[in-house]
Short mmCIF file of C-alpha atoms and ligand atoms in Angstrom, two decimals:
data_model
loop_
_atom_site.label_atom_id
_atom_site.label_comp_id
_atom_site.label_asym_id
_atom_site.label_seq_id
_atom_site.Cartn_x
_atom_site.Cartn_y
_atom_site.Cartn_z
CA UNK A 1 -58.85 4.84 -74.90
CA UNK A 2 -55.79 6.20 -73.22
CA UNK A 3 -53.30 7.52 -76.33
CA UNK A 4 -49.77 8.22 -75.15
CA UNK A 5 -47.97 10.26 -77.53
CA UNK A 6 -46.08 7.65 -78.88
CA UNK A 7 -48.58 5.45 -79.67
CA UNK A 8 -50.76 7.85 -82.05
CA UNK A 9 -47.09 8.47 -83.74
CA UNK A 10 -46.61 5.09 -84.47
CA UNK A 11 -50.13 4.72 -85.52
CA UNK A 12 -49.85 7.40 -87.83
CA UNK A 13 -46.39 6.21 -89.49
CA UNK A 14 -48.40 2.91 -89.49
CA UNK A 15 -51.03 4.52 -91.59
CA UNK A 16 -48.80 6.11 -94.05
CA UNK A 17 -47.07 3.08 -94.77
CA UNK A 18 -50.36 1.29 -95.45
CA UNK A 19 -50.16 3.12 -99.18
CA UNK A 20 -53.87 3.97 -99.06
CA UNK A 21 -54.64 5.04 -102.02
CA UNK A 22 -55.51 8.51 -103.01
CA UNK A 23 -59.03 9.58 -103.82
CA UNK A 24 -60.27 8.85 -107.02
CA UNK A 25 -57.01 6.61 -108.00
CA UNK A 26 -58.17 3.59 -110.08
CA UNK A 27 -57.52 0.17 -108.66
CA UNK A 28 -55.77 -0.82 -112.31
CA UNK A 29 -56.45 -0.16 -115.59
CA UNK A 30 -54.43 -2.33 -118.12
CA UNK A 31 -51.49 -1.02 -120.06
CA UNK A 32 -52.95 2.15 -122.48
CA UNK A 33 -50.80 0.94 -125.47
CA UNK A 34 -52.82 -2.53 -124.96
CA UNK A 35 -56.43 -0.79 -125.94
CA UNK A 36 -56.10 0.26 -129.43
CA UNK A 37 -53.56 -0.15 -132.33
CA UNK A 38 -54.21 3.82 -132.11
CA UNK A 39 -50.83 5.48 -131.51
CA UNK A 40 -51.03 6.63 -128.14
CA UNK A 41 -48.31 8.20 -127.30
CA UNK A 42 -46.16 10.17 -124.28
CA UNK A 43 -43.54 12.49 -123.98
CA UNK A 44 -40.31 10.98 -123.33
CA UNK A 45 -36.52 12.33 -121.85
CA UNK A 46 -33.31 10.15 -122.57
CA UNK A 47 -32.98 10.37 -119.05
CA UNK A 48 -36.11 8.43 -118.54
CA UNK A 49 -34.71 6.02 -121.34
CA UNK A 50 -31.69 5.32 -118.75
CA UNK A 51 -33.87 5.42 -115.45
CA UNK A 52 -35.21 1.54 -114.83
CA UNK A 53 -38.78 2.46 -113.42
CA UNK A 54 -39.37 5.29 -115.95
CA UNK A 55 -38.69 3.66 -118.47
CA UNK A 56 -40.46 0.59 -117.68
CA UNK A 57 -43.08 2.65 -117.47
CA UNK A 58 -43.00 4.21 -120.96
CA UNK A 59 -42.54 0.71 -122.40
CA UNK A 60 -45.59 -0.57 -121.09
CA UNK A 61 -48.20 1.96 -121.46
CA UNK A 62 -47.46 3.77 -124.61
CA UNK A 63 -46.93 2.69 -128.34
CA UNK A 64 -45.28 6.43 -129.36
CA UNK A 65 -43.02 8.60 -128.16
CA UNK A 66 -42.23 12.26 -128.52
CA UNK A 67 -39.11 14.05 -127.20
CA UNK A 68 -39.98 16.45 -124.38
CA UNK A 69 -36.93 18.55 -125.06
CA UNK A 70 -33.96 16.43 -126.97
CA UNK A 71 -34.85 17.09 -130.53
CA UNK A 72 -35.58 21.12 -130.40
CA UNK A 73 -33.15 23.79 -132.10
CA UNK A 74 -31.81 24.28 -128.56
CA UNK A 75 -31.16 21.13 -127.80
CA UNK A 76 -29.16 19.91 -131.31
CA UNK A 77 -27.90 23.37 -132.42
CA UNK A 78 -24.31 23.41 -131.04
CA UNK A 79 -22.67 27.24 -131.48
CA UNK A 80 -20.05 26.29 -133.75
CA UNK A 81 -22.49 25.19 -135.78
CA UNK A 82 -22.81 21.41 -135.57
CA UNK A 83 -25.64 19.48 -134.24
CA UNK A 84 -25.53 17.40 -131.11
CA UNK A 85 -27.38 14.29 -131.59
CA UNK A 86 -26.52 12.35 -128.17
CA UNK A 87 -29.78 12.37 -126.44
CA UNK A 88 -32.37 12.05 -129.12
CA UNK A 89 -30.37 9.02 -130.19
CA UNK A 90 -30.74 7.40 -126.62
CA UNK A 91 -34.53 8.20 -127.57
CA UNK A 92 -34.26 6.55 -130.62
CA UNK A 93 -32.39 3.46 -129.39
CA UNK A 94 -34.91 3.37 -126.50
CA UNK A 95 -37.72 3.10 -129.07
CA UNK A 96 -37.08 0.86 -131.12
CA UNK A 97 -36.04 -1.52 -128.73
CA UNK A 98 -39.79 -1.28 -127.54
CA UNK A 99 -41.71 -0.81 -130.98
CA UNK A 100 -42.77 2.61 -130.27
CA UNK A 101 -42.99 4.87 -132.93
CA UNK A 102 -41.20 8.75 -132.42
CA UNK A 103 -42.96 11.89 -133.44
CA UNK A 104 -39.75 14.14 -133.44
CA UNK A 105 -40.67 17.40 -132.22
CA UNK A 106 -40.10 20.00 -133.18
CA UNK A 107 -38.07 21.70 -136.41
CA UNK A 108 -38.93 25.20 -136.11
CA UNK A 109 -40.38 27.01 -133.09
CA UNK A 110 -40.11 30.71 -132.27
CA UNK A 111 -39.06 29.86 -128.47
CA UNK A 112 -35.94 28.42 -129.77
CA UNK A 113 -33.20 30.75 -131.27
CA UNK A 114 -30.12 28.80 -130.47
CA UNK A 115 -26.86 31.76 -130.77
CA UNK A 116 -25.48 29.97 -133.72
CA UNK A 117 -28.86 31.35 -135.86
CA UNK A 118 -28.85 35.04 -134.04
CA UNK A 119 -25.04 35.39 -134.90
CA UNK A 120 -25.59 34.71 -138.37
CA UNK A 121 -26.34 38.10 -140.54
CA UNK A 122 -29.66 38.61 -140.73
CA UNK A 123 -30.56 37.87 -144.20
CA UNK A 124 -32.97 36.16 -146.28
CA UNK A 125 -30.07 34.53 -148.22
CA UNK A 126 -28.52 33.72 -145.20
CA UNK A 127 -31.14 32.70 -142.50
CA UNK A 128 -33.16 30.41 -145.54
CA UNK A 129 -29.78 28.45 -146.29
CA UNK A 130 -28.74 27.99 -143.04
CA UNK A 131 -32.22 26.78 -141.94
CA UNK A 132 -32.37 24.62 -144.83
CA UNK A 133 -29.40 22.82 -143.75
CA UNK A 134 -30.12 22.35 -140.71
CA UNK A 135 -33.71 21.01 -141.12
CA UNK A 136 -31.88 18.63 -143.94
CA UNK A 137 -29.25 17.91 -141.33
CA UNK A 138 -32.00 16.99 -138.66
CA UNK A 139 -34.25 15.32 -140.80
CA UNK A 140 -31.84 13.36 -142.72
CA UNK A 141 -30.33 12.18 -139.52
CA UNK A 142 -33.18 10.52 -138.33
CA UNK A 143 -34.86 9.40 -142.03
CA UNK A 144 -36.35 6.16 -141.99
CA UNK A 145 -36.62 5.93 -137.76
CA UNK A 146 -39.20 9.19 -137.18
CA UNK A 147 -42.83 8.40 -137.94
CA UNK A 148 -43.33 12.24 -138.05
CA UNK A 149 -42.23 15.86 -137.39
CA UNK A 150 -43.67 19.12 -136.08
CA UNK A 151 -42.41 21.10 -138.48
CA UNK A 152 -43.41 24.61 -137.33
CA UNK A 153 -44.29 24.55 -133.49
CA UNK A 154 -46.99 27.35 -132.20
CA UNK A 155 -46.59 29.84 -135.51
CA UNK A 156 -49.25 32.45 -134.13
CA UNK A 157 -49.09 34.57 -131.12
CA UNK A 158 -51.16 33.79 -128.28
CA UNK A 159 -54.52 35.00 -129.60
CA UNK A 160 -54.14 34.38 -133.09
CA UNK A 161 -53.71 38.13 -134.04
CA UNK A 162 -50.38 37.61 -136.08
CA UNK A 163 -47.67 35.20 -137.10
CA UNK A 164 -45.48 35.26 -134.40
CA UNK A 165 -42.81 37.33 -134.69
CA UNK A 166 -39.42 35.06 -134.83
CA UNK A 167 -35.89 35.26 -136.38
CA UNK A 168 -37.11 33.24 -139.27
CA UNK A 169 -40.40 35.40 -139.85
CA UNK A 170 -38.47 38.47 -140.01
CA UNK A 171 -36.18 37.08 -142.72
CA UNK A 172 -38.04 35.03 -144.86
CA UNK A 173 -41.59 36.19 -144.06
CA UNK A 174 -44.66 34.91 -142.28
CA UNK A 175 -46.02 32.41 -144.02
CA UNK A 176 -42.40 32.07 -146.21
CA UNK A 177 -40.40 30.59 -142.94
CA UNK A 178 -43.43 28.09 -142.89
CA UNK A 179 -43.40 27.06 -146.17
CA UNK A 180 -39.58 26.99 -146.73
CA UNK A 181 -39.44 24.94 -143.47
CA UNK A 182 -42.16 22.20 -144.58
CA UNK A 183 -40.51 22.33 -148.05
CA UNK A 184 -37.17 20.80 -146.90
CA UNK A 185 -38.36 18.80 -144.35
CA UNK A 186 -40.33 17.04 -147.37
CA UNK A 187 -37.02 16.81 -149.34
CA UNK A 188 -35.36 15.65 -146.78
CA UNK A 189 -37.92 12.67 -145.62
CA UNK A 190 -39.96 12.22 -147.60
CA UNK A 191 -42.13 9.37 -146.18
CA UNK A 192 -42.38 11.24 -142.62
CA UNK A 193 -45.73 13.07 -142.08
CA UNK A 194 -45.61 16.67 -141.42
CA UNK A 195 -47.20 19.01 -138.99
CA UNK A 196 -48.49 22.30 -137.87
CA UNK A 197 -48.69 22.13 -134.33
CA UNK A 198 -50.41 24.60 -132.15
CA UNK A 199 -51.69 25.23 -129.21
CA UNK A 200 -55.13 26.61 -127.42
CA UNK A 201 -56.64 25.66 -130.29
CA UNK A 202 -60.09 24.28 -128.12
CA UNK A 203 -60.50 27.25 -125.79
CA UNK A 204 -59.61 30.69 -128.07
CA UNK A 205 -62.04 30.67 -131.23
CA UNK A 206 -60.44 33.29 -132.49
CA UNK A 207 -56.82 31.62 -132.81
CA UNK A 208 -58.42 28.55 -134.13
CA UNK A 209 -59.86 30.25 -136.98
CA UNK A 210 -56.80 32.36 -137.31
CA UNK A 211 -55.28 29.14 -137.43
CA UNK A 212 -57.71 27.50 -140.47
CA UNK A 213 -57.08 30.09 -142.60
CA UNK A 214 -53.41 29.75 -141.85
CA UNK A 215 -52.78 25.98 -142.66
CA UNK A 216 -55.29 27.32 -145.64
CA UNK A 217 -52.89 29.80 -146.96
CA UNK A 218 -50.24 27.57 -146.88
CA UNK A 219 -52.21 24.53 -148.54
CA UNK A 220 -52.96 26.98 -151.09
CA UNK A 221 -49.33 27.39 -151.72
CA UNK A 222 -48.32 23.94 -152.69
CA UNK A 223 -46.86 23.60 -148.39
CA UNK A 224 -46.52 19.91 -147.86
CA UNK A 225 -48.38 19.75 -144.74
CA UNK A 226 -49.80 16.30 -144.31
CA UNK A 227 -51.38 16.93 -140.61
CA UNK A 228 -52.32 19.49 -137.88
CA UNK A 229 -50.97 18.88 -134.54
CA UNK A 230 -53.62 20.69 -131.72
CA UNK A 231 -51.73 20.34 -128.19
CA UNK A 232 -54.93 20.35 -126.07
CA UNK A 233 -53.00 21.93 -122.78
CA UNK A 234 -56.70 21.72 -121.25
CA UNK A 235 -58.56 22.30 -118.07
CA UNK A 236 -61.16 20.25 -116.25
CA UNK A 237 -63.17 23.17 -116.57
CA UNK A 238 -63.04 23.16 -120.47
CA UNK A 239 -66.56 24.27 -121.81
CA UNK A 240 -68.69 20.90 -123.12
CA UNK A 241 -68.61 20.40 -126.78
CA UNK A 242 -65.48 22.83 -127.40
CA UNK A 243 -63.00 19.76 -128.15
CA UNK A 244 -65.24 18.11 -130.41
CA UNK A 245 -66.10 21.93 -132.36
CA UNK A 246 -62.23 22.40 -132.62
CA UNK A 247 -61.30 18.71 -134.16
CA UNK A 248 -64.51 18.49 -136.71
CA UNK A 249 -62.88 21.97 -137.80
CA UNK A 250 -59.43 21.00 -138.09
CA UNK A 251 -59.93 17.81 -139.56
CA UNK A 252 -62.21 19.80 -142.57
CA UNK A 253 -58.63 19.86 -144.19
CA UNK A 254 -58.83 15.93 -144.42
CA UNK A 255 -55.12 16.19 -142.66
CA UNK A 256 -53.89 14.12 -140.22
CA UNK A 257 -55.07 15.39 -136.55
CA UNK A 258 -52.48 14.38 -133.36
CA UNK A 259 -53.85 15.26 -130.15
CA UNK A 260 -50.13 16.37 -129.32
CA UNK A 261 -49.59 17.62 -126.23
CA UNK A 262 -52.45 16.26 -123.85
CA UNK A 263 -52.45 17.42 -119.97
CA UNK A 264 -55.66 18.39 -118.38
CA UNK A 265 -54.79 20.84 -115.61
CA UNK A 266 -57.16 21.43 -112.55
CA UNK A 267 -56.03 25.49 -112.83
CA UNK A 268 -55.41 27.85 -110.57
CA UNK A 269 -58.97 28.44 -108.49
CA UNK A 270 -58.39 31.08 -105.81
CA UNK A 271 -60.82 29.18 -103.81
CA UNK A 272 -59.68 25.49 -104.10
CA UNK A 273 -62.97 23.75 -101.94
CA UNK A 274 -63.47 20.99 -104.65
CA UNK A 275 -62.51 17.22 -103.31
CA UNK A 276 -59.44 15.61 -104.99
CA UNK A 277 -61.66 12.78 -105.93
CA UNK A 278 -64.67 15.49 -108.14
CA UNK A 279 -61.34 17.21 -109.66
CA UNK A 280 -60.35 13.29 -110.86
CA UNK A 281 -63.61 12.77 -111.79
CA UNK A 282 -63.93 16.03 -114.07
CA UNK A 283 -60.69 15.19 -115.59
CA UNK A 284 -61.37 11.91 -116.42
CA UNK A 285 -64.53 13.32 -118.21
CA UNK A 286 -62.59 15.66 -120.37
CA UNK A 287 -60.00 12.87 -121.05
CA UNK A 288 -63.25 10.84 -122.00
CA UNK A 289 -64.54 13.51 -124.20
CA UNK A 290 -61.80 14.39 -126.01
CA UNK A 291 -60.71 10.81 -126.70
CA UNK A 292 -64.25 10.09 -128.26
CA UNK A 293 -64.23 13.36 -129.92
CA UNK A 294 -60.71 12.29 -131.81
CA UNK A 295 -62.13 8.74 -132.14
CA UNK A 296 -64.69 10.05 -133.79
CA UNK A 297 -62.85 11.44 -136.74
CA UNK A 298 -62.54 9.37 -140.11
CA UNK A 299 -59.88 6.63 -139.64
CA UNK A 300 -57.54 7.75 -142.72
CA UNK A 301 -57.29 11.28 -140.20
CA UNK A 302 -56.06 9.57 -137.23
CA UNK A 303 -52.64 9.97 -136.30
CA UNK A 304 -52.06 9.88 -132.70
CA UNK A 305 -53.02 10.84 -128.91
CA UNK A 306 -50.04 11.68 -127.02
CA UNK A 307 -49.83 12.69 -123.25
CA UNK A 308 -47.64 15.50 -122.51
CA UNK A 309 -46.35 13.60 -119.82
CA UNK A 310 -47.31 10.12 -117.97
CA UNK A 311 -46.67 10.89 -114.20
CA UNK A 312 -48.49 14.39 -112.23
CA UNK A 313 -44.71 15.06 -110.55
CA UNK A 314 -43.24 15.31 -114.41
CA UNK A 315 -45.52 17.58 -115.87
CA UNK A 316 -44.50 20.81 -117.51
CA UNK A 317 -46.95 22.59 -115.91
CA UNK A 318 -45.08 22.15 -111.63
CA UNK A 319 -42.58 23.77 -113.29
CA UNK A 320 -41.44 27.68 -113.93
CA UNK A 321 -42.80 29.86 -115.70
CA UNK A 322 -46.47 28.32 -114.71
CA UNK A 323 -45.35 27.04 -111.25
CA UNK A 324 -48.21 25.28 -110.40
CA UNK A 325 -46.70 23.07 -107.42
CA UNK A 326 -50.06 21.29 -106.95
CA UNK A 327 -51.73 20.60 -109.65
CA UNK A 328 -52.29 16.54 -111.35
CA UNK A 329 -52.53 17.29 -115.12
CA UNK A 330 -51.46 13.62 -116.35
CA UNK A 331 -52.94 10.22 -116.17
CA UNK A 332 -50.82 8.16 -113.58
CA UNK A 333 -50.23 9.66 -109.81
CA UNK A 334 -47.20 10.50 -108.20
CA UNK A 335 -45.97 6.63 -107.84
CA UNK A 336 -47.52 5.90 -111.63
CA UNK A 337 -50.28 4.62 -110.48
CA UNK A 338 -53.51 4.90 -112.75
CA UNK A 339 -55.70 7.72 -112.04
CA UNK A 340 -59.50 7.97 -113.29
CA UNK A 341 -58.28 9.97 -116.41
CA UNK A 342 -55.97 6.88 -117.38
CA UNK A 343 -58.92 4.64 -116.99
CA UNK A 344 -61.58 7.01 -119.23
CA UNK A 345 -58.39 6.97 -121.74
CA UNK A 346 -58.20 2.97 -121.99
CA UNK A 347 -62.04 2.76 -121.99
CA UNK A 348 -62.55 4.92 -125.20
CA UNK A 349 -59.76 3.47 -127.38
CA UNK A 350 -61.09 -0.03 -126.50
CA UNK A 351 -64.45 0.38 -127.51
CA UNK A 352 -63.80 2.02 -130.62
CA UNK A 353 -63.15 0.20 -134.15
CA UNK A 354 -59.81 -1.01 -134.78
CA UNK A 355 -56.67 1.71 -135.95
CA UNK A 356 -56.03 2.19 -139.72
CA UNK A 357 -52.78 2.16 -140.46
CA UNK A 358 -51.19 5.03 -142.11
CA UNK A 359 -48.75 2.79 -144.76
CA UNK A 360 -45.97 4.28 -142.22
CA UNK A 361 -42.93 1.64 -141.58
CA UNK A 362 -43.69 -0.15 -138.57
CA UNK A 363 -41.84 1.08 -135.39
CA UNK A 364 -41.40 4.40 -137.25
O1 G3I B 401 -31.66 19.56 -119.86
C1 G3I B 401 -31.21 20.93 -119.77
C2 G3I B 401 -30.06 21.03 -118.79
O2 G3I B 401 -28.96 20.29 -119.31
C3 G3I B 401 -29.70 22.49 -118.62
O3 G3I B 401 -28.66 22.62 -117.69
C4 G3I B 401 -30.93 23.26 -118.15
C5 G3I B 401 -30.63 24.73 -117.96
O4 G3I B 401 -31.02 25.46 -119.07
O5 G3I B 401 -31.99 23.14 -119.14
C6 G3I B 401 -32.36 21.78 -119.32
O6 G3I B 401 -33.30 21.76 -120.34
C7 G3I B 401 -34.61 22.11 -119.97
C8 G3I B 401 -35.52 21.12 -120.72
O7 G3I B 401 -36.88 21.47 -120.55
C9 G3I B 401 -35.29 19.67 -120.25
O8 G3I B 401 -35.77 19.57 -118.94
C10 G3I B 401 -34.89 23.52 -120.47
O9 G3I B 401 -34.17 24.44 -119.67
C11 G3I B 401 -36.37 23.82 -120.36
O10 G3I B 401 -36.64 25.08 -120.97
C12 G3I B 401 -37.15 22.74 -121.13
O11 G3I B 401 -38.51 23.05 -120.99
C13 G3I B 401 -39.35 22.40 -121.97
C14 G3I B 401 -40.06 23.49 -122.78
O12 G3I B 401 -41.01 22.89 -123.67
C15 G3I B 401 -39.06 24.31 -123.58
O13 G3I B 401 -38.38 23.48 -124.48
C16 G3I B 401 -40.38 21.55 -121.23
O14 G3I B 401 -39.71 20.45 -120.61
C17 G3I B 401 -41.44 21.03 -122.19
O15 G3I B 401 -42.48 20.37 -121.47
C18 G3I B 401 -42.05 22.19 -122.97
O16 G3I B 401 -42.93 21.62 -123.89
C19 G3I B 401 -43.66 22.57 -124.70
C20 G3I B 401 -43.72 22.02 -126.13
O17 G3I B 401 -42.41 21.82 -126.63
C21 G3I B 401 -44.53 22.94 -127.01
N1 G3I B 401 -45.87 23.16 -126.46
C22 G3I B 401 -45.86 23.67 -125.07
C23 G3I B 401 -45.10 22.71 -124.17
C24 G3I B 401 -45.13 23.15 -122.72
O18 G3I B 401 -44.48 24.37 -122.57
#
């Protein structure tokens, strides 16, 4: 066959535009929220509340939302010293016009230090008021629309060797920030649920039980924590059985357990010979595994399984510090279309027995 230049161009632009799917993408898989009564939920931006195909998106396939960014200290602490409520109440709005429930995330977290705080003198006195009014502030501006809060976000360092060191530790003590922090969020809303969430928790040991007899401390002290939130950042290569370990131990508490903060990253391997389509494939077995494994708890326990992130180009992880340009931690491809890992998600909520409600307002 005699090619001339221009035809193999146009037969390649002819193949490009035939949309051939991927590897390992899924023909369809029906809408996740559609499976289960189960809260399963996804990160959310307002901007994706005012972009038409994002958001269509969201509304579909998930029955819970948590702000990515819009409700963190950085994000409402203005540094005169009022809050700036704009964005999460797009999210809000957004919501409820859909029936999803929010999980507002997240009170407290050592990451965020907005000026307003560091400016302030660096007193018990001081630093407890001022975060007690702004966790009342928060809280009590969102009362009665927020199913639930992360309270304290990722309170030990990154093996579990100490309470991370933060402007609120160093003024009102390690476990004392955490306590005074769940103690006004309960005084504020009272019917929300409220969470430790942390992260790693299935692939260091050592930080999760670091982390047991943390939430133990604290549930010794009369802390008002009615769930643990475990983030589950994972990788396909995540050792067999290590999910399941990490929720039977977490839920010994008889808290709530959220799956917070799913993505399951194909890593960094120097040597990157595996297919697209065995990398799906693994993923969609973790997803599979630590579905069941979360399924598996008692029903009271259950209190969601939310995606850090719907589409591969969104995730977290593309993005600095971890840079990883390549990688496909989240269930739906580039153009949101369902990948094997969306399909082993849909598969285990369906089969298993119906959701218990938690007595939470609907739509909350
Ligand atoms: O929207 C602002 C923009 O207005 C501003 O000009 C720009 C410059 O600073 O920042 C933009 O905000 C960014 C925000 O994401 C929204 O895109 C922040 O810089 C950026 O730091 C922020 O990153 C988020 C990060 O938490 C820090 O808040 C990520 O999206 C989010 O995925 C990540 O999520 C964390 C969880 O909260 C806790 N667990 C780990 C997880 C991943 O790191």
């Amino acid at each position: 066959m005699n090619l001339d230049r221009r035809s193999v161009i146009l037969g390649a632009l002819g193949l490009a535009a035939c949309d051939f799917p991927v590897a390992g993408a899924v023909a369809s898989v029906p809408p996740l929220r559609g499976a289960s009564a189960h809260p399963i939920g996804c990160t959310v931006t307002a901007a994706e509340c005012l972009d038409v195909i994002a958001s269509n998106r969201l509304a579909e396939q998930f029955s819970q939302l948590t702000p990515e960014f819009e409700m963190k200290m950085n994000a409402l602490q203005r540094s005169d010293g009022s809050r700036s409520f704009g964005a999460a109440d797009i999210i809000m709005a957004y919501a409820k016009s859909h029936g999803q429930s929010v999980h507002g995330h997240a009170l407290v977290w050592y990451l965020h230090q907005p000026a307003y705080f560091t400016a302030l003198a660096n007193t018990q006195q001081v630093i407890g008021r001022e975060l007690d009014r702004y966790i009342a502030d928060v809280c009590g501006h969102f009362r009665g629309a927020v199913r639930g809060w992360d309270v304290v976000n990722e309170p030990l360092s990154p093996n579990g060797e100490m309470i991370r060191p933060c402007l609120w530790s160093n003024a009102l003590g390690d476990d004392g920030y955490i306590i005074r922090s769940f103690e006004a969020a309960r005084q504020a809303d009272p019917d929300a649920i409220l969470f430790l969430n942390e992260y790693d928790l299935e692939s260091r040991p050592e930080k999760r039980l670091a982390f047991l007899k943390l939430v133990e401390r604290l549930l010794r002290a009369g802390s008002p924590i009615d769930g643990i939130g475990t983030q589950t950042h994972a990788t396909i290569d995540l050792a067999d059985g290590a999910i399941a370990e990490t929720l039977r131990e977490l839920a010994g508490f008889g808290l709530k357990i959220h799956v917070s903060e799913l993505d399951i990253s194909f890593g960094a391997p120097r040597f990157d010979i595996e297919s697209l389509a065995s990398k799906r494939a693994r993923q969609a077995q973790q997803a599979r595994a630590i579905a069941e494994a979360y399924l598996a708890l008692p029903a009271e326990q259950h209190y969601a399984f939310t995606l850090w992130g719907m589409i591969d180009s969104q995730s977290h992880l593309r993005r600095p510090p971890r840079n990883l340009v390549d990688d496909e931690p989240l269930a739906f491809d580039e153009s949101g279309r369902p990948k094997p890992m969306a399909r082993a998600i849909y598969d285990a909520f369906a089969a298993a027995p119906p959701a218990q409600g938690d007595g939470v307002m609907p739509g909350r």
